[in-house]
Coordinates of C-alpha atoms in Angstrom, one line a residue:
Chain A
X1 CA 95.6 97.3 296.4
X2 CA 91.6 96.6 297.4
X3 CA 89.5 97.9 294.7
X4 CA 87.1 101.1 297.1
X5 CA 84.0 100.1 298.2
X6 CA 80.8 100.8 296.9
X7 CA 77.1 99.4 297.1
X8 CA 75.9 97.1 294.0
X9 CA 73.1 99.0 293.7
X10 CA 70.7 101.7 294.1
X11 CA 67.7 103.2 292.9
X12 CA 65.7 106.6 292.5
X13 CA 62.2 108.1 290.9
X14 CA 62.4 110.4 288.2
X15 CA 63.2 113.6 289.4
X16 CA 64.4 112.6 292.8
X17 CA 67.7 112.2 294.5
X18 CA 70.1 109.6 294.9
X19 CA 73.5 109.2 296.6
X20 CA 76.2 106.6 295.9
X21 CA 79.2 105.9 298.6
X22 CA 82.9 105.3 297.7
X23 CA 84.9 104.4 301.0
X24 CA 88.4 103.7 300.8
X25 CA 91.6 103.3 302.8
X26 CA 94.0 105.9 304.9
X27 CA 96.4 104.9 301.3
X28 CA 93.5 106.6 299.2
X29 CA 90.6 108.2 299.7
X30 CA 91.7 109.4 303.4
X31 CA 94.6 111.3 302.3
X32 CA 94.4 112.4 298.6
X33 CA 91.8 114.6 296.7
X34 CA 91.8 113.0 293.9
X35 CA 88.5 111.2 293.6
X36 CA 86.9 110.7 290.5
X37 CA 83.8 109.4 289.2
X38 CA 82.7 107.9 285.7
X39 CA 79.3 107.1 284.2
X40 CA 79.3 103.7 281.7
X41 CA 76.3 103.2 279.8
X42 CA 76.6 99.6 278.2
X43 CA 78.5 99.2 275.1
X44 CA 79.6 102.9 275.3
X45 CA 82.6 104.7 276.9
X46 CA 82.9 105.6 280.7
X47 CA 82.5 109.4 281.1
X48 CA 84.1 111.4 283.4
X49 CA 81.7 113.2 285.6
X50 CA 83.5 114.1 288.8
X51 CA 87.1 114.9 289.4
X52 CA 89.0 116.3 292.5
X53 CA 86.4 115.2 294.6
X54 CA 83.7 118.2 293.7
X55 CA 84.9 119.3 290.1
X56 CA 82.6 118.8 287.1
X57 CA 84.4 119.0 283.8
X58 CA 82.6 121.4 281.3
X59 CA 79.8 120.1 279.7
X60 CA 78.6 117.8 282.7
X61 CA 75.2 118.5 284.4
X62 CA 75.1 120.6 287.6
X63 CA 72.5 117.9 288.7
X64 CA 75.9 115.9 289.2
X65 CA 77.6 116.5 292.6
X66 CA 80.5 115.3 294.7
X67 CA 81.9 115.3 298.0
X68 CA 84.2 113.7 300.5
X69 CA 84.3 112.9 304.2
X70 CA 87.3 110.8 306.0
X71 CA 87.9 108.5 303.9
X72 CA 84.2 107.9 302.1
X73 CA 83.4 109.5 299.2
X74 CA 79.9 110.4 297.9
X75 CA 78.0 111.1 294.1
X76 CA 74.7 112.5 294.3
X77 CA 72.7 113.1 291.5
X78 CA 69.5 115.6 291.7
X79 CA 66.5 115.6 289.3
X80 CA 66.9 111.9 288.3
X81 CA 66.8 111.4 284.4
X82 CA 66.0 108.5 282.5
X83 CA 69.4 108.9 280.9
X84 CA 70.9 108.7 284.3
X85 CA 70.3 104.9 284.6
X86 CA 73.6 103.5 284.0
X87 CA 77.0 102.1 286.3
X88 CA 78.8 104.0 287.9
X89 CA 82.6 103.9 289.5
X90 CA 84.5 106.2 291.8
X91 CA 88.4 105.8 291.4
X92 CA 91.4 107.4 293.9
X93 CA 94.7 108.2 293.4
X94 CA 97.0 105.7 295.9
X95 CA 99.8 106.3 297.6
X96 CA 101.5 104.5 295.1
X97 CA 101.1 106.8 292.6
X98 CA 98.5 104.7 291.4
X99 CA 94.9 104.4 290.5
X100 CA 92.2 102.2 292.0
X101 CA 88.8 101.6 290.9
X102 CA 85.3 100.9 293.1
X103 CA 83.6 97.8 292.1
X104 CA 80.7 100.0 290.5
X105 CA 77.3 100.8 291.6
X106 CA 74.4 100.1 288.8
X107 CA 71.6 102.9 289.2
X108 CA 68.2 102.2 288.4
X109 CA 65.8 105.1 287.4
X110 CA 62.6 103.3 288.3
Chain B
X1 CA 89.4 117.1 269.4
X2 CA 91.5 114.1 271.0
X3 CA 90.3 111.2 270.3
X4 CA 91.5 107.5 271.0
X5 CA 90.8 104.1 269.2
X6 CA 92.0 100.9 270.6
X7 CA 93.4 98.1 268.0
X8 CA 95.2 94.7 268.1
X9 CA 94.8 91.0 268.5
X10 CA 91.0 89.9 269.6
X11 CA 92.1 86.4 269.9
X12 CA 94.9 85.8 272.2
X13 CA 96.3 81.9 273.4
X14 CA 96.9 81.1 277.0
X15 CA 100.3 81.6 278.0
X16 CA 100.9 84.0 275.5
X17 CA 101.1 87.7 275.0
X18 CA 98.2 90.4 274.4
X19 CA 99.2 93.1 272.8
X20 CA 96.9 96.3 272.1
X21 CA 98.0 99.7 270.5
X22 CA 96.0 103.2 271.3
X23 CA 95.9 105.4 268.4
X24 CA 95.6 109.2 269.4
X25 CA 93.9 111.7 267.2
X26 CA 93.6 115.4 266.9
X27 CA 96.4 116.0 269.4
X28 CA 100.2 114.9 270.0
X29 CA 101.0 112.1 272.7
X30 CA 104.1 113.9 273.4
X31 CA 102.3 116.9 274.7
X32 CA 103.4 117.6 278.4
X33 CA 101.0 117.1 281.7
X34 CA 98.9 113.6 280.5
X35 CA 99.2 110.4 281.4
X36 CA 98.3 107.6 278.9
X37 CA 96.2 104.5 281.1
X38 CA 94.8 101.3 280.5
X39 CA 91.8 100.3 282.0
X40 CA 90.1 96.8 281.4
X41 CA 86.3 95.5 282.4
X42 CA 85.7 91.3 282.4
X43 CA 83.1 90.6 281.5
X44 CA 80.0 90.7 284.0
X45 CA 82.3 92.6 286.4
X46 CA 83.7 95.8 286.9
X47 CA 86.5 98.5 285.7
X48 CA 90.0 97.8 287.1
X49 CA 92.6 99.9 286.0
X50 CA 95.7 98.5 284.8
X51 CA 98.3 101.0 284.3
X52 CA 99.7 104.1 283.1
X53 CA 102.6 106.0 281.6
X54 CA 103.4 109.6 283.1
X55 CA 104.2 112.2 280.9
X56 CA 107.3 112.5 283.4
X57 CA 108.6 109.4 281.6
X58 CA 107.9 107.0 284.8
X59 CA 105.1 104.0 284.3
X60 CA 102.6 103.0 287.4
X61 CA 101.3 99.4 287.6
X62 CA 98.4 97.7 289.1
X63 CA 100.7 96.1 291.4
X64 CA 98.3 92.7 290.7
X65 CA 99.6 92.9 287.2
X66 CA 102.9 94.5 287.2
X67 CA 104.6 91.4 286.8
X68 CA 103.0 91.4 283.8
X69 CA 102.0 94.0 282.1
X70 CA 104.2 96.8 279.9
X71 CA 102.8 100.3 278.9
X72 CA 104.9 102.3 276.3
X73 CA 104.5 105.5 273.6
X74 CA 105.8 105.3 270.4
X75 CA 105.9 109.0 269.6
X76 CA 106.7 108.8 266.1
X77 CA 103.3 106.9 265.4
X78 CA 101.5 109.2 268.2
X79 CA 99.9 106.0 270.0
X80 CA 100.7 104.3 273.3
X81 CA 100.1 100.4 273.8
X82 CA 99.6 97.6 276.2
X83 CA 101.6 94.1 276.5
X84 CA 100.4 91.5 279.0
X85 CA 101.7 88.4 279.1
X86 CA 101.9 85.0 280.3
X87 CA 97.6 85.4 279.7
X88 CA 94.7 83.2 281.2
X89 CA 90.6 82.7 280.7
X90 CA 91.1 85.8 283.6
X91 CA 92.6 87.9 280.8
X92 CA 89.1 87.8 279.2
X93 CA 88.0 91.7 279.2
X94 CA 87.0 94.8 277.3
X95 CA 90.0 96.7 277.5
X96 CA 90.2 100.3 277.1
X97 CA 92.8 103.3 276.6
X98 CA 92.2 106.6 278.2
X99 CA 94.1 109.5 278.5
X100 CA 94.4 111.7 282.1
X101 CA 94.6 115.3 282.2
X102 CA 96.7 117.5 284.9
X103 CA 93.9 119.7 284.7
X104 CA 91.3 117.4 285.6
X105 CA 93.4 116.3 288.6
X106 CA 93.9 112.3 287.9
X107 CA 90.5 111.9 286.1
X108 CA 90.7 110.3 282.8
X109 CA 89.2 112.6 280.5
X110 CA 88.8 110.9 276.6
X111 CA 88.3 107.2 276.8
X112 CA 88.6 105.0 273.3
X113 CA 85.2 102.7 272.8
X114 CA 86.9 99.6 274.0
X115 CA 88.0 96.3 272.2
X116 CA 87.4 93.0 273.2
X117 CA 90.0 90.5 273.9
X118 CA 89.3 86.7 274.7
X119 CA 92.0 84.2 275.6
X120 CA 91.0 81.0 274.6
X121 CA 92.6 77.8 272.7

């Protein structure tokens, strides 16, 4: 399986907005709700932010958004924080019952 | 609150095997609708998910290292772990244990900090 596709990087201003793309494949993204996405700060733990596409899981910032079209998914985050700078991965459930990660997008808060 | 801590071997030879255990804390691994993954980051590159072991008793592979790689629970010490075998400098990662939730769709929910593992001679 071909890990999804996102862009290496991206950057925003404080307080601004930013979007990060997650395509995939007619096996993945195209067909199955199941997109996630994960913040990893350096030397820390990924954190789930997203899940089924649009779902935040309690505690998570409503500045943090998701959404899907065909078979790209999106992240947006509003407000830009310092605290946002960090990598970030989507993932999809496969039609092989499987998981597959993005390479990872690193977001600089400039 | 569940928590997860990743142990075992920092120092592995090429051509043999890695072997990692998961502790879980503050919950039981034999509770219905998780799954218990694997997920590993080389260094300077990105996550790649290795594999996981259904609640439903079935396992799921990256099919690049299924021919390789074994994921099991040992309920009676309430952790999960990870063999790989037949390693190379590629085997070089962070590796990390994660748990996913039913109720977070296939999101992985509580992640362990990571341990290191470098295959070298």
């Amino acid at each position: 399986q071909s890990a999804l596709t996102q862009p290496a990087s991206v950057s925003g201003s404080p307080g601004q907005s930013i979007t990060i793309s997650c395509t995939g494949t007619s096996s993945d993204v195209a067909v199955y709700n199941s997109v996630s996405w994960y913040q990893h700060h350096p030397g820390k733990a990924p954190k789930l932010m997203i899940y089924d596409v649009s779902e935040r899981p309690s505690g998570v910032s409503n500045r943090f958004s998701g959404s899907k079209s065909g078979n790209t998914a999106s992240l947006t985050i509003s407000g830009l924080q310092a605290d946002d700078e960090a990598h970030y991965y989507c993932t999809s459930y496969t039609s092989r019952s499987t998981l597959v990660f993005g390479g990872g997008t690193k977001l600089t808060v400039l | 609150q569940l928590q997860l801590q990743e142990s075992g071997s920092g120092l592995v030879k090429p051509s043999q095997t890695l072997s990692l255990t998961c502790a879980v804390s503050g919950g039981s691994i034999s509770s219905g609708g998780y799954s218990y993954n694997w997920i590993r980051q080389p260094p300077g590159k990105g996550l790649e998910w290795i594999g996981y072991f259904h609640h439903s008793g079935n396992t799921y592979y990256n099919p690049s290292l299924k021919s390789r790689v074994t994921i099991f629970l040992d309920r009676s010490k309430n952790h999960f772990s990870l063999k790989l075998s037949s390693v190379t400098a590629a085997d070089t990662a962070a590796y990390y244990c994660a748990r996913g939730s039913e109720i977070v769709g296939y999101g992985l929910d509580v992640w362990g900090q990571g341990t290191t593992v470098t295959v070298s001679s």
